mmCIF file of C-alpha atoms and ligand atoms in Angstrom:
data_model
loop_
_atom_site.group_PDB
_atom_site.id
_atom_site.type_symbol
_atom_site.label_atom_id
_atom_site.label_comp_id
_atom_site.label_asym_id
_atom_site.label_seq_id
_atom_site.Cartn_x
_atom_site.Cartn_y
_atom_site.Cartn_z
ATOM 1 C CA MET A 1 0.051 0.038 0.077
ATOM 2 C CA SER A 2 1.364 3.482 -1.060
ATOM 3 C CA PHE A 3 -0.700 5.253 1.609
ATOM 4 C CA SER A 4 1.346 5.573 4.868
ATOM 5 C CA SER A 5 -0.469 7.249 7.698
ATOM 6 C CA ASN A 6 -2.651 6.001 10.188
ATOM 7 C CA LEU A 7 -6.228 7.179 10.262
ATOM 8 C CA ILE A 8 -8.508 8.176 13.139
ATOM 9 C CA PHE A 9 -12.044 7.975 12.471
ATOM 10 C CA LEU A 10 -14.577 10.393 14.832
ATOM 11 C CA GLY A 11 -18.233 10.224 14.409
ATOM 12 C CA ALA A 12 -21.305 9.337 16.249
ATOM 13 C CA PRO A 13 -22.068 5.584 17.152
ATOM 14 C CA GLY A 14 -23.813 4.904 13.889
ATOM 15 C CA SER A 15 -22.155 7.199 11.723
ATOM 16 C CA GLY A 16 -20.631 4.191 9.807
ATOM 17 C CA LYS A 17 -16.923 4.299 11.117
ATOM 18 C CA GLY A 18 -16.817 0.593 11.765
ATOM 19 C CA THR A 19 -18.106 -0.286 8.276
ATOM 20 C CA GLN A 20 -15.783 1.896 6.225
ATOM 21 C CA ALA A 21 -13.326 0.768 8.462
ATOM 22 C CA GLU A 22 -13.714 -2.786 7.407
ATOM 23 C CA ARG A 23 -13.936 -1.958 3.918
ATOM 24 C CA LEU A 24 -10.649 0.122 4.318
ATOM 25 C CA LYS A 25 -9.093 -3.231 5.899
ATOM 26 C CA ALA A 26 -8.904 -5.148 2.538
ATOM 27 C CA MET A 27 -6.538 -2.482 1.451
ATOM 28 C CA GLY A 28 -4.075 -3.288 3.988
ATOM 29 C CA PHE A 29 -4.898 -1.208 7.090
ATOM 30 C CA GLY A 30 -5.309 -2.738 10.817
ATOM 31 C CA HIS A 31 -8.774 -2.117 12.170
ATOM 32 C CA VAL A 32 -8.566 -1.461 15.800
ATOM 33 C CA SER A 33 -12.241 -0.890 17.354
ATOM 34 C CA THR A 34 -12.008 0.071 21.322
ATOM 35 C CA GLY A 35 -15.801 -0.883 21.454
ATOM 36 C CA ASP A 36 -15.248 -4.306 19.726
ATOM 37 C CA LEU A 37 -11.842 -4.945 22.013
ATOM 38 C CA LEU A 38 -14.041 -4.373 25.179
ATOM 39 C CA ARG A 39 -17.192 -6.251 23.843
ATOM 40 C CA SER A 40 -14.790 -9.343 23.110
ATOM 41 C CA GLU A 41 -13.418 -9.032 26.804
ATOM 42 C CA ILE A 42 -16.950 -9.249 28.174
ATOM 43 C CA LYS A 43 -17.575 -12.327 25.845
ATOM 44 C CA LYS A 44 -14.467 -14.241 26.945
ATOM 45 C CA GLY A 45 -15.663 -13.438 30.767
ATOM 46 C CA SER A 46 -12.260 -11.663 31.571
ATOM 47 C CA GLU A 47 -11.622 -10.122 34.702
ATOM 48 C CA LEU A 48 -11.782 -6.819 32.533
ATOM 49 C CA GLY A 49 -15.073 -7.941 30.760
ATOM 50 C CA LYS A 50 -16.861 -8.383 34.139
ATOM 51 C CA GLU A 51 -15.498 -4.599 35.122
ATOM 52 C CA VAL A 52 -16.720 -3.086 31.882
ATOM 53 C CA GLU A 53 -19.803 -4.766 31.340
ATOM 54 C CA SER A 54 -22.302 -2.932 33.114
ATOM 55 C CA ILE A 55 -20.598 0.484 32.261
ATOM 56 C CA LEU A 56 -21.198 -0.775 28.338
ATOM 57 C CA SER A 57 -24.621 -1.383 28.791
ATOM 58 C CA SER A 58 -25.482 2.065 30.489
ATOM 59 C CA GLY A 59 -23.745 3.838 27.615
ATOM 60 C CA LYS A 60 -21.048 5.378 29.702
ATOM 61 C CA LEU A 61 -17.420 5.470 28.792
ATOM 62 C CA VAL A 62 -15.080 3.116 30.575
ATOM 63 C CA ASP A 63 -12.118 5.113 32.194
ATOM 64 C CA ASP A 64 -9.353 6.295 29.798
ATOM 65 C CA ASN A 65 -6.408 4.146 30.890
ATOM 66 C CA THR A 66 -8.501 0.891 30.722
ATOM 67 C CA VAL A 67 -8.960 1.630 27.323
ATOM 68 C CA LEU A 68 -5.527 2.741 26.561
ATOM 69 C CA ARG A 69 -4.329 -0.335 28.173
ATOM 70 C CA LEU A 70 -6.563 -2.712 25.991
ATOM 71 C CA LEU A 71 -5.873 -0.651 22.981
ATOM 72 C CA GLN A 72 -1.838 -0.899 23.603
ATOM 73 C CA ALA A 73 -2.135 -4.643 24.047
ATOM 74 C CA ASN A 74 -3.841 -5.217 20.946
ATOM 75 C CA LEU A 75 -1.998 -3.274 18.112
ATOM 76 C CA ASN A 76 1.356 -3.234 16.888
ATOM 77 C CA LEU A 77 2.478 -0.065 14.785
ATOM 78 C CA ASP A 78 5.711 -1.105 13.513
ATOM 79 C CA GLY A 79 5.309 -0.948 9.630
ATOM 80 C CA ASN A 80 1.414 -1.050 9.878
ATOM 81 C CA ASN A 81 -1.085 1.537 9.483
ATOM 82 C CA TYR A 82 -4.087 1.434 11.550
ATOM 83 C CA ILE A 83 -7.735 2.912 11.525
ATOM 84 C CA PHE A 84 -8.719 3.778 15.170
ATOM 85 C CA ASP A 85 -12.236 3.454 15.516
ATOM 86 C CA GLY A 86 -13.954 4.418 18.623
ATOM 87 C CA PHE A 87 -10.682 5.988 20.177
ATOM 88 C CA PRO A 88 -10.437 8.868 21.236
ATOM 89 C CA ARG A 89 -13.784 9.665 23.212
ATOM 90 C CA ASN A 90 -12.512 12.370 24.613
ATOM 91 C CA LEU A 91 -9.718 14.860 24.823
ATOM 92 C CA ASP A 92 -7.411 13.139 27.444
ATOM 93 C CA GLN A 93 -7.637 10.407 24.935
ATOM 94 C CA ALA A 94 -6.849 12.275 21.780
ATOM 95 C CA LYS A 95 -3.671 13.572 24.024
ATOM 96 C CA MET A 96 -2.821 9.715 25.078
ATOM 97 C CA LEU A 97 -3.116 8.627 21.782
ATOM 98 C CA ASP A 98 -0.691 11.250 20.557
ATOM 99 C CA SER A 99 1.999 10.899 23.068
ATOM 100 C CA GLU A 100 1.358 7.002 24.431
ATOM 101 C CA VAL A 101 0.780 5.611 21.057
ATOM 102 C CA LEU A 102 1.219 7.330 17.808
ATOM 103 C CA LYS A 103 4.266 9.001 19.306
ATOM 104 C CA GLU A 104 6.010 10.335 16.197
ATOM 105 C CA LYS A 105 3.651 8.543 13.726
ATOM 106 C CA ALA A 106 1.353 10.395 11.101
ATOM 107 C CA ALA A 107 -2.132 9.938 11.532
ATOM 108 C CA GLN A 108 -5.200 11.923 9.328
ATOM 109 C CA VAL A 109 -8.316 12.380 11.114
ATOM 110 C CA ILE A 110 -11.559 11.761 9.462
ATOM 111 C CA TYR A 111 -15.006 13.087 10.867
ATOM 112 C CA PHE A 112 -17.971 11.291 10.146
ATOM 113 C CA LYS A 113 -20.322 14.062 10.127
ATOM 114 C CA LEU A 114 -24.277 13.163 10.147
ATOM 115 C CA ASP A 115 -27.619 14.504 11.369
ATOM 116 C CA LEU A 116 -28.918 13.584 14.722
ATOM 117 C CA GLY A 117 -32.358 12.296 13.487
ATOM 118 C CA VAL A 118 -30.702 10.074 10.901
ATOM 119 C CA LEU A 119 -28.607 8.621 13.695
ATOM 120 C CA LEU A 120 -31.363 7.645 15.819
ATOM 121 C CA GLU A 121 -32.859 5.758 12.812
ATOM 122 C CA ARG A 122 -29.861 4.166 11.950
ATOM 123 C CA LEU A 123 -28.812 2.729 15.240
ATOM 124 C CA THR A 124 -32.487 1.531 16.425
ATOM 125 C CA ASN A 125 -32.137 -0.546 13.023
ATOM 126 C CA ARG A 126 -28.743 -1.858 13.384
ATOM 127 C CA ARG A 127 -28.357 -5.659 13.688
ATOM 128 C CA THR A 128 -25.161 -7.306 14.210
ATOM 129 C CA CYS A 129 -24.050 -10.779 13.602
ATOM 130 C CA LYS A 130 -23.054 -12.532 16.418
ATOM 131 C CA ASP A 131 -20.769 -15.117 14.835
ATOM 132 C CA CYS A 132 -18.714 -12.788 12.586
ATOM 133 C CA GLY A 133 -19.550 -9.019 13.079
ATOM 134 C CA ALA A 134 -20.992 -8.186 10.333
ATOM 135 C CA ILE A 135 -23.404 -5.053 10.351
ATOM 136 C CA PHE A 136 -26.745 -4.821 8.593
ATOM 137 C CA ASN A 137 -29.611 -2.110 8.778
ATOM 138 C CA LEU A 138 -33.233 -3.299 8.806
ATOM 139 C CA LYS A 139 -34.000 -0.320 6.626
ATOM 140 C CA PHE A 140 -30.874 0.332 4.447
ATOM 141 C CA LYS A 141 -28.920 -2.701 4.291
ATOM 142 C CA ALA A 142 -31.108 -5.531 5.294
ATOM 143 C CA PRO A 143 -29.896 -9.008 5.314
ATOM 144 C CA LYS A 144 -31.302 -10.969 2.233
ATOM 145 C CA LYS A 145 -33.011 -13.601 4.619
ATOM 146 C CA GLU A 146 -34.519 -12.299 7.996
ATOM 147 C CA GLY A 147 -32.543 -13.142 10.819
ATOM 148 C CA VAL A 148 -29.558 -14.620 8.520
ATOM 149 C CA CYS A 149 -26.197 -13.007 8.105
ATOM 150 C CA ASP A 150 -25.405 -12.362 4.674
ATOM 151 C CA GLU A 151 -21.445 -12.924 5.060
ATOM 152 C CA CYS A 152 -21.185 -16.229 7.007
ATOM 153 C CA GLY A 153 -24.801 -17.406 6.964
ATOM 154 C CA GLY A 154 -25.169 -17.730 10.512
ATOM 155 C CA GLU A 155 -28.596 -17.171 12.264
ATOM 156 C CA ASN A 156 -27.441 -14.932 15.068
ATOM 157 C CA LEU A 157 -28.198 -11.608 14.165
ATOM 158 C CA PHE A 158 -29.079 -9.405 17.184
ATOM 159 C CA GLN A 159 -29.544 -6.038 18.298
ATOM 160 C CA ARG A 160 -26.867 -5.050 20.514
ATOM 161 C CA GLU A 161 -28.100 -3.978 24.303
ATOM 162 C CA ASP A 162 -26.943 -0.352 23.828
ATOM 163 C CA ASP A 163 -28.236 0.001 20.567
ATOM 164 C CA LYS A 164 -31.894 -0.050 22.297
ATOM 165 C CA ALA A 165 -33.900 3.075 22.628
ATOM 166 C CA GLU A 166 -33.010 3.790 26.320
ATOM 167 C CA VAL A 167 -29.289 3.840 26.165
ATOM 168 C CA ILE A 168 -28.754 5.295 22.807
ATOM 169 C CA GLU A 169 -29.996 8.333 24.045
ATOM 170 C CA ASN A 170 -27.199 8.204 26.960
ATOM 171 C CA ARG A 171 -24.766 7.310 24.037
ATOM 172 C CA LEU A 172 -25.469 10.252 21.919
ATOM 173 C CA ASP A 173 -25.294 12.361 24.846
ATOM 174 C CA VAL A 174 -21.933 11.468 26.085
ATOM 175 C CA TYR A 175 -21.092 11.630 22.635
ATOM 176 C CA MET A 176 -22.379 15.153 21.968
ATOM 177 C CA LYS A 177 -20.496 16.560 25.024
ATOM 178 C CA SER A 178 -17.081 15.308 23.542
ATOM 179 C CA ILE A 179 -17.107 15.935 19.731
ATOM 180 C CA GLU A 180 -16.649 19.443 19.930
ATOM 181 C CA PRO A 181 -13.234 19.913 21.784
ATOM 182 C CA LEU A 182 -12.158 16.772 19.983
ATOM 183 C CA LEU A 183 -12.832 18.232 16.552
ATOM 184 C CA GLY A 184 -11.267 21.514 17.925
ATOM 185 C CA TYR A 185 -8.036 19.704 18.980
ATOM 186 C CA TYR A 186 -7.569 18.163 15.487
ATOM 187 C CA ARG A 187 -8.639 21.603 13.384
ATOM 188 C CA GLU A 188 -5.508 22.989 15.448
ATOM 189 C CA LYS A 189 -3.163 20.459 14.607
ATOM 190 C CA GLY A 190 -4.552 20.918 10.733
ATOM 191 C CA ASN A 191 -5.102 16.804 10.042
ATOM 192 C CA LEU A 192 -8.776 16.715 10.067
ATOM 193 C CA ARG A 193 -11.132 16.060 7.008
ATOM 194 C CA GLU A 194 -15.112 16.147 7.270
ATOM 195 C CA LEU A 195 -16.996 13.654 5.534
ATOM 196 C CA ASP A 196 -20.597 13.744 4.560
ATOM 197 C CA ALA A 197 -21.641 10.600 6.401
ATOM 198 C CA GLY A 198 -25.143 10.633 5.189
ATOM 199 C CA LYS A 199 -24.754 9.577 1.880
ATOM 200 C CA SER A 200 -24.734 5.839 1.166
ATOM 201 C CA SER A 201 -22.137 3.680 2.345
ATOM 202 C CA GLU A 202 -20.570 3.199 -1.404
ATOM 203 C CA GLU A 203 -20.554 6.833 -1.748
ATOM 204 C CA VAL A 204 -19.179 7.480 1.423
ATOM 205 C CA PHE A 205 -16.526 5.019 0.630
ATOM 206 C CA SER A 206 -15.437 6.472 -2.818
ATOM 207 C CA GLU A 207 -15.029 10.193 -1.086
ATOM 208 C CA LEU A 208 -12.960 8.550 1.550
ATOM 209 C CA LYS A 209 -10.649 6.873 -0.851
ATOM 210 C CA GLN A 210 -10.655 10.099 -3.013
ATOM 211 C CA ASP A 211 -9.740 12.097 0.276
ATOM 212 C CA LEU A 212 -6.903 9.782 1.150
ATOM 213 C CA GLY A 213 -5.491 9.554 -2.465
ATOM 214 C CA ILE A 214 -5.585 5.669 -2.282
HETATM 215 P P1 LIG B 301 -18.651 1.667 20.087
HETATM 216 O O1 LIG B 301 -18.970 -0.045 19.969
HETATM 217 O O2 LIG B 301 -17.575 2.176 19.616
HETATM 218 O O3 LIG B 301 -19.588 2.132 20.259
HETATM 219 O O4 LIG B 301 -18.413 1.220 21.926
HETATM 220 C C1 LIG B 301 -19.419 0.644 22.742
HETATM 221 C C2 LIG B 301 -19.189 1.161 24.296
HETATM 222 O O5 LIG B 301 -17.686 0.876 24.610
HETATM 223 C C3 LIG B 301 -19.290 2.588 24.572
HETATM 224 O O6 LIG B 301 -20.338 3.254 24.589
HETATM 225 C C4 LIG B 301 -18.149 2.715 25.926
HETATM 226 O O7 LIG B 301 -18.834 2.007 26.846
HETATM 227 C C5 LIG B 301 -17.240 1.694 25.643
HETATM 228 N N1 LIG B 301 -16.113 2.498 24.488
HETATM 229 C C6 LIG B 301 -15.819 2.077 23.547
HETATM 230 N N2 LIG B 301 -14.553 2.923 23.226
HETATM 231 C C7 LIG B 301 -14.070 3.596 24.675
HETATM 232 C C8 LIG B 301 -13.325 4.483 24.662
HETATM 233 N N3 LIG B 301 -12.460 4.940 23.589
HETATM 234 N N4 LIG B 301 -13.131 5.321 25.870
HETATM 235 C C9 LIG B 301 -14.235 4.625 26.825
HETATM 236 N N5 LIG B 301 -14.896 3.922 26.613
HETATM 237 C C10 LIG B 301 -15.304 3.513 25.097
#
């Protein structure tokens, strides 16, 4: 891959960051989603998983140091470019990412900008495959056969606990409070690009590639 920079994806839950990161993976990027890492700890039933389970189901944030440690344990930046999805979630995490993870390494920041009403509709209709993690949407990207994953054929499509209406409100509230300071931080550094995440997933992907020159 000629493109040589890490990518930091910013945007609300449901703005399409994870979907686009999965597509870019095929082009040689590593994809690290702190939400996925935390859910995997819960699934494994590890000590960490037990500690964070109730935090995730409430829609609040896990503490910064815990997430940072988990992130560091799951990536190797030597010779690899990563997409950071779901980290940073606040200004302190952005500074930690610079000083303790990226250090001197380059990163471009992509902000997936999306209207709140659209977000709500996307999140409440999102379904995830328990077996392979593929993401569907009952309105915009329904599985061909109800309840069955198009990718792996598993019959385990489910609604994430934190995609239920009561918790979504909380997650969006947490997001709204943190996004402006984060955008300000990266605007000042001069490495922020904005994307209209309201377009179709294909359009967003081609704009993203165009923006990155890949
Ligand atoms: P996500 O899949 O990115 O929407 O994350 C799901 C949940 O995991 C969030 O609502 C938080 O509880 C937790 N989480 C994920 N990433 C972070 C992070 N960077 N800092 C704190 N908590 C996080």
